[in-house]
Each structure stands twice: as C-alpha cells, then as structure tokens.
Amino acid sequence: QKEVEQDPGPLSVPEGAIVSLNCTYSNSAFQYFMWYRQYSRKGPELLMYTYSSGNKEDGRFTAQVDKSSKYISLFIRDSQPSDSATYLCAMKVRGKLIFGQGTELSVKP
Amino acid sequence: EPEVTQTPSHQVTQMGQEVILRCVPISNHLYFYWYRQILGQKVEFLVSFYNNEISEKSEIFDDQFSVERPDGSNFTLKIRSTKLEDSAMYFCASLAGVNYGYTFGSGTRLTVV
C-alpha cells in the first residue's frame, strides 16, 4: 500500500463550481498535512497547512483532515480558470514531506 | 514576500559530468531541503540539512550526491557523475521552524544527455 494516495485526475470543472480534492494515507505517524499548488514546470506553492483533525478555511479554500479515517480533503469554492493547476497533498513525518501524485485540475470558463 | 531562489533554471549536462545546483533559501529559515520530481512522477525527498549537517537522506541520495552550505546564504546540491536517470526538476525548500509550511523554489530543470 502506498503511503499517500491521490487520484491524479485530470479533473475538469466549469468556472464557479466547488472542487473537492482528496488524499488518503496509511502512516499514522504523519503529523502535519499540507496542500500545494503547482503550475507547469514551477515549484510547489503552499496553499494550506493543518495539524489537527477538523477544518481550516482561507478565503475560497477549505482544508479538512480526518485522522481517524486517514483522509484529507481540499475544497475550492467558486473555482476560477486561474485555479487550473496540479494540486499536491503532502504529509510531514520526521521533518520530511511525503507527497501524493498530484491531481491535475482544469477550470473551464 | 520572501522567496527561495534557485539557479540555474535549466541545465543541460553530459552524462558523467559534475553539476552543482544552487539555492538561496529564505534568510531567517533554519532547515533546508532538496527534493526532485522526475517528469510525470511524484515530488520525492532527497535530503534535509540543519545546523550545518545532513539530518536525513533518502535512498536516492547516494554517494554521487552531496550538499553544502558554503556561506551564510547559499545551499548547494552537487551530483558528481550524472546519469541519464538524474534528469528531473530539482527543488530546494526551506523552513522557518517545525510548525511551519515549507517554501519551495521554482526549481532547476536538469537534463542529462
């Protein structure tokens, strides 16, 4: 079983839609959970950073962590064409990040 | 907003040659990292560096790789004898402290021919 699993997509939605991105993980030692956005041939850009189970909101983005189910989600409200990118979940253990495969998102005008 | 700077953005090298990838982390950050991403694959951890020494390395980071912080600002990754399979995007990242998110640079695209 992979440590972090993420559906690679691609996911295509119309502008204004709510987007739901998800990752599952197997390692209970993961303590911190992050979502990164990556544009083509660019570095990952930190979007959300959470520690505990529950929800964290920042503008149009909401990160959700369920440690009991080993499941994390990122919701994007009112999606925009500029949100088109690859979204990576990442989990921190012993100071290093373990990334998911990334989900490619396309938001159509 | 402070950023992590990487140079060069693209490097082409012949197999067997040595390359040095350079990074300037955010100035007050304490932890430094190299990750790589082979085209179409996951971002993978290579090495972490704290207090002027390697704190953890992956099995990818073999004797061909080394890291150095030669002065107070630069952080370098050296590959001694490049192989075709070293072709990838290499990302430097830095971290202010254990309770913060990582800031990544824009990457160096290494092409080994």
Short mmCIF file of C-alpha atoms in Angstrom, two decimals:
data_model
loop_
_atom_site.label_atom_id
_atom_site.label_comp_id
_atom_site.label_asym_id
_atom_site.label_seq_id
_atom_site.Cartn_x
_atom_site.Cartn_y
_atom_site.Cartn_z
CA GLN A 1 0.00 0.00 0.00
CA LYS A 2 1.37 3.41 -0.95
CA GLU A 3 1.98 5.83 1.91
CA VAL A 4 -0.02 8.60 0.26
CA GLU A 5 -2.61 8.05 -2.45
CA GLN A 6 -4.12 10.76 -4.58
CA ASP A 7 -6.26 10.46 -7.67
CA PRO A 8 -4.19 12.00 -10.49
CA GLY A 9 -7.26 13.10 -12.44
CA PRO A 10 -7.42 15.01 -14.69
CA LEU A 11 -10.40 16.79 -13.21
CA SER A 12 -12.29 19.29 -15.35
CA VAL A 13 -14.96 21.59 -13.90
CA PRO A 14 -16.83 24.69 -15.08
CA GLU A 15 -15.99 28.08 -13.63
CA GLY A 16 -17.80 28.68 -10.34
CA ALA A 17 -18.00 25.01 -9.38
CA ILE A 18 -16.98 23.64 -6.00
CA VAL A 19 -13.95 21.41 -6.34
CA SER A 20 -13.15 18.57 -3.97
CA LEU A 21 -9.65 17.08 -3.93
CA ASN A 22 -8.73 14.16 -1.70
CA CYS A 23 -5.86 12.09 -0.38
CA THR A 24 -5.68 9.00 1.77
CA TYR A 25 -2.68 7.89 3.74
CA SER A 26 -1.55 4.82 5.62
CA ASN A 27 1.11 6.07 8.04
CA SER A 28 -0.26 7.07 11.45
CA ALA A 29 3.00 8.93 12.15
CA PHE A 30 2.05 11.72 9.76
CA GLN A 31 1.51 14.82 11.87
CA TYR A 32 1.19 17.80 9.56
CA PHE A 33 -0.84 17.99 6.39
CA MET A 34 -0.37 20.40 3.55
CA TRP A 35 -1.81 21.26 0.20
CA TYR A 36 0.38 22.70 -2.51
CA ARG A 37 -0.48 24.11 -5.90
CA GLN A 38 1.94 23.54 -8.75
CA TYR A 39 1.83 25.22 -12.12
CA SER A 40 3.58 23.54 -15.03
CA ARG A 41 7.37 23.42 -14.57
CA LYS A 42 7.18 25.54 -11.41
CA GLY A 43 7.81 24.81 -7.75
CA PRO A 44 5.03 23.77 -5.36
CA GLU A 45 3.32 26.75 -3.71
CA LEU A 46 1.93 26.27 -0.20
CA LEU A 47 -1.84 26.76 -0.01
CA MET A 48 -2.90 25.25 3.29
CA TYR A 49 -1.17 23.82 6.36
CA THR A 50 -3.02 21.92 9.08
CA TYR A 51 -2.15 19.86 12.08
CA SER A 52 -5.24 18.59 13.80
CA SER A 53 -8.41 16.92 12.61
CA GLY A 54 -11.11 19.33 11.53
CA ASN A 55 -11.48 22.16 9.06
CA LYS A 56 -9.32 25.15 8.24
CA GLU A 57 -10.54 27.90 5.96
CA ASP A 58 -8.60 30.51 3.98
CA GLY A 59 -10.62 32.53 1.51
CA ARG A 60 -12.06 30.19 -1.11
CA PHE A 61 -10.04 27.25 0.20
CA THR A 62 -11.00 24.83 2.99
CA ALA A 63 -8.73 22.04 4.17
CA GLN A 64 -10.23 19.14 6.04
CA VAL A 65 -8.38 16.46 7.99
CA ASP A 66 -9.88 13.26 9.38
CA LYS A 67 -7.10 11.45 11.21
CA SER A 68 -9.33 8.57 12.27
CA SER A 69 -10.05 7.73 8.62
CA LYS A 70 -6.58 8.84 7.41
CA TYR A 71 -8.22 11.10 4.86
CA ILE A 72 -7.63 14.72 3.92
CA SER A 73 -9.52 16.99 1.55
CA LEU A 74 -9.18 20.38 -0.07
CA PHE A 75 -12.30 22.23 -1.19
CA ILE A 76 -12.17 25.15 -3.59
CA ARG A 77 -15.29 27.30 -3.73
CA ASP A 78 -16.22 29.47 -6.71
CA SER A 79 -13.42 27.97 -8.79
CA GLN A 80 -11.70 30.23 -11.32
CA PRO A 81 -9.74 29.47 -14.50
CA SER A 82 -6.65 30.71 -12.65
CA ASP A 83 -7.10 27.77 -10.25
CA SER A 84 -6.14 25.44 -13.10
CA ALA A 85 -3.01 23.67 -11.85
CA THR A 86 -1.86 20.45 -10.24
CA TYR A 87 -2.76 20.15 -6.56
CA LEU A 88 -0.45 18.13 -4.36
CA CYS A 89 -1.21 16.83 -0.92
CA ALA A 90 1.82 16.44 1.31
CA MET A 91 2.33 14.97 4.74
CA LYS A 92 5.14 15.59 7.12
CA VAL A 93 6.92 12.92 9.08
CA ARG A 94 10.26 13.31 10.88
CA GLY A 95 10.92 16.60 9.12
CA LYS A 96 10.40 15.46 5.53
CA LEU A 97 7.41 15.69 3.23
CA ILE A 98 5.77 12.75 1.52
CA PHE A 99 3.79 13.89 -1.50
CA GLY A 100 0.81 12.47 -3.27
CA GLN A 101 0.84 12.02 -7.03
CA GLY A 102 -0.98 15.31 -7.57
CA THR A 103 -4.41 15.96 -9.10
CA GLU A 104 -4.48 17.95 -12.33
CA LEU A 105 -7.38 20.42 -12.23
CA SER A 106 -8.76 22.36 -15.17
CA VAL A 107 -11.39 25.06 -14.61
CA LYS A 108 -13.16 25.95 -17.84
CA PRO A 109 -14.53 29.49 -18.37
CA GLU B 1 7.02 38.09 0.08
CA PRO B 2 10.32 36.25 0.79
CA GLU B 3 11.17 33.53 -1.66
CA VAL B 4 13.59 30.70 -2.25
CA THR B 5 15.78 31.39 -5.30
CA GLN B 6 17.28 28.65 -7.45
CA THR B 7 19.86 28.88 -10.22
CA PRO B 8 20.16 27.96 -12.99
CA SER B 9 16.57 27.45 -14.09
CA HIS B 10 17.69 24.91 -16.69
CA GLN B 11 20.93 23.00 -17.01
CA VAL B 12 21.94 20.58 -19.72
CA THR B 13 24.92 18.37 -19.00
CA GLN B 14 26.63 15.36 -20.49
CA MET B 15 26.45 12.02 -18.74
CA GLY B 16 29.33 11.60 -16.33
CA GLN B 17 29.82 15.33 -15.75
CA GLU B 18 29.52 17.02 -12.39
CA VAL B 19 26.77 19.56 -11.79
CA ILE B 20 26.13 21.97 -8.95
CA LEU B 21 22.63 23.26 -8.36
CA ARG B 22 22.37 26.41 -6.32
CA CYS B 23 19.76 27.70 -3.91
CA VAL B 24 19.38 30.78 -1.77
CA PRO B 25 16.89 29.90 1.00
CA ILE B 26 14.84 32.48 2.90
CA SER B 27 17.25 34.33 5.15
CA ASN B 28 15.85 33.51 8.60
CA HIS B 29 14.99 29.89 7.82
CA LEU B 30 16.82 27.13 9.65
CA TYR B 31 16.00 23.93 7.77
CA PHE B 32 16.92 23.27 4.17
CA TYR B 33 15.89 20.55 1.77
CA TRP B 34 16.33 19.19 -1.71
CA TYR B 35 13.52 17.38 -3.49
CA ARG B 36 13.30 16.15 -7.06
CA GLN B 37 10.49 15.44 -9.48
CA ILE B 38 11.03 13.22 -12.48
CA LEU B 39 8.65 14.20 -15.28
CA GLY B 40 5.17 12.83 -14.61
CA GLN B 41 6.10 11.44 -11.21
CA LYS B 42 5.76 12.45 -7.56
CA VAL B 43 7.89 15.02 -5.82
CA GLU B 44 10.45 12.95 -3.88
CA PHE B 45 12.52 13.83 -0.83
CA LEU B 46 16.29 13.74 -1.29
CA VAL B 47 17.93 15.29 1.77
CA SER B 48 17.39 17.59 4.73
CA PHE B 49 20.03 19.84 6.26
CA TYR B 50 20.05 21.54 9.63
CA ASN B 51 22.74 23.09 11.76
CA ASN B 52 25.34 22.57 9.03
CA GLU B 53 24.84 18.86 8.68
CA ILE B 54 22.62 16.36 6.94
CA SER B 55 19.74 15.38 9.23
CA GLU B 56 18.11 12.83 6.95
CA LYS B 57 18.61 11.46 3.44
CA SER B 58 16.64 9.17 1.20
CA GLU B 59 17.94 6.06 -0.53
CA ILE B 60 18.10 8.11 -3.74
CA PHE B 61 20.76 10.31 -2.13
CA ASP B 62 23.73 8.01 -2.68
CA ASP B 63 27.46 8.75 -2.74
CA GLN B 64 27.08 10.63 -6.02
CA PHE B 65 25.17 13.38 -4.23
CA SER B 66 26.41 15.91 -1.71
CA VAL B 67 25.09 19.10 -0.17
CA GLU B 68 26.86 22.08 1.22
CA ARG B 69 26.11 25.42 2.80
CA PRO B 70 29.36 27.17 1.89
CA ASP B 71 28.40 30.54 3.36
CA GLY B 72 25.51 32.04 5.26
CA SER B 73 23.20 32.28 2.28
CA ASN B 74 23.79 29.59 -0.35
CA PHE B 75 22.78 25.94 -0.24
CA THR B 76 24.08 23.68 -2.99
CA LEU B 77 23.42 20.21 -4.32
CA LYS B 78 26.27 18.53 -6.19
CA ILE B 79 25.92 15.49 -8.38
CA ARG B 80 29.40 14.12 -9.04
CA SER B 81 28.89 11.94 -12.10
CA THR B 82 25.49 12.48 -13.66
CA LYS B 83 23.44 9.65 -15.11
CA LEU B 84 20.60 9.82 -17.60
CA GLU B 85 18.15 8.94 -14.81
CA ASP B 86 19.19 12.06 -12.87
CA SER B 87 17.22 14.12 -15.37
CA ALA B 88 14.48 15.78 -13.32
CA MET B 89 13.31 19.02 -11.74
CA TYR B 90 15.25 19.68 -8.55
CA PHE B 91 13.56 21.80 -5.92
CA CYS B 92 15.15 23.48 -2.97
CA ALA B 93 12.93 24.20 0.04
CA SER B 94 13.41 25.95 3.34
CA LEU B 95 11.54 26.02 6.59
CA ALA B 96 11.46 28.56 9.40
CA GLY B 97 10.65 26.03 12.12
CA VAL B 98 8.97 22.71 12.73
CA ASN B 99 5.47 24.20 12.93
CA TYR B 100 5.59 25.95 9.58
CA GLY B 101 4.98 25.02 5.98
CA TYR B 102 7.82 24.59 3.54
CA THR B 103 8.64 27.23 0.93
CA PHE B 104 9.86 25.82 -2.37
CA GLY B 105 11.93 27.45 -5.06
CA SER B 106 10.93 27.42 -8.73
CA GLY B 107 13.30 24.56 -9.42
CA THR B 108 16.20 23.70 -11.70
CA ARG B 109 15.40 21.51 -14.65
CA LEU B 110 18.38 19.18 -15.11
CA THR B 111 18.71 17.39 -18.42
CA VAL B 112 21.43 14.76 -18.73
CA VAL B 113 22.26 13.79 -22.32
#
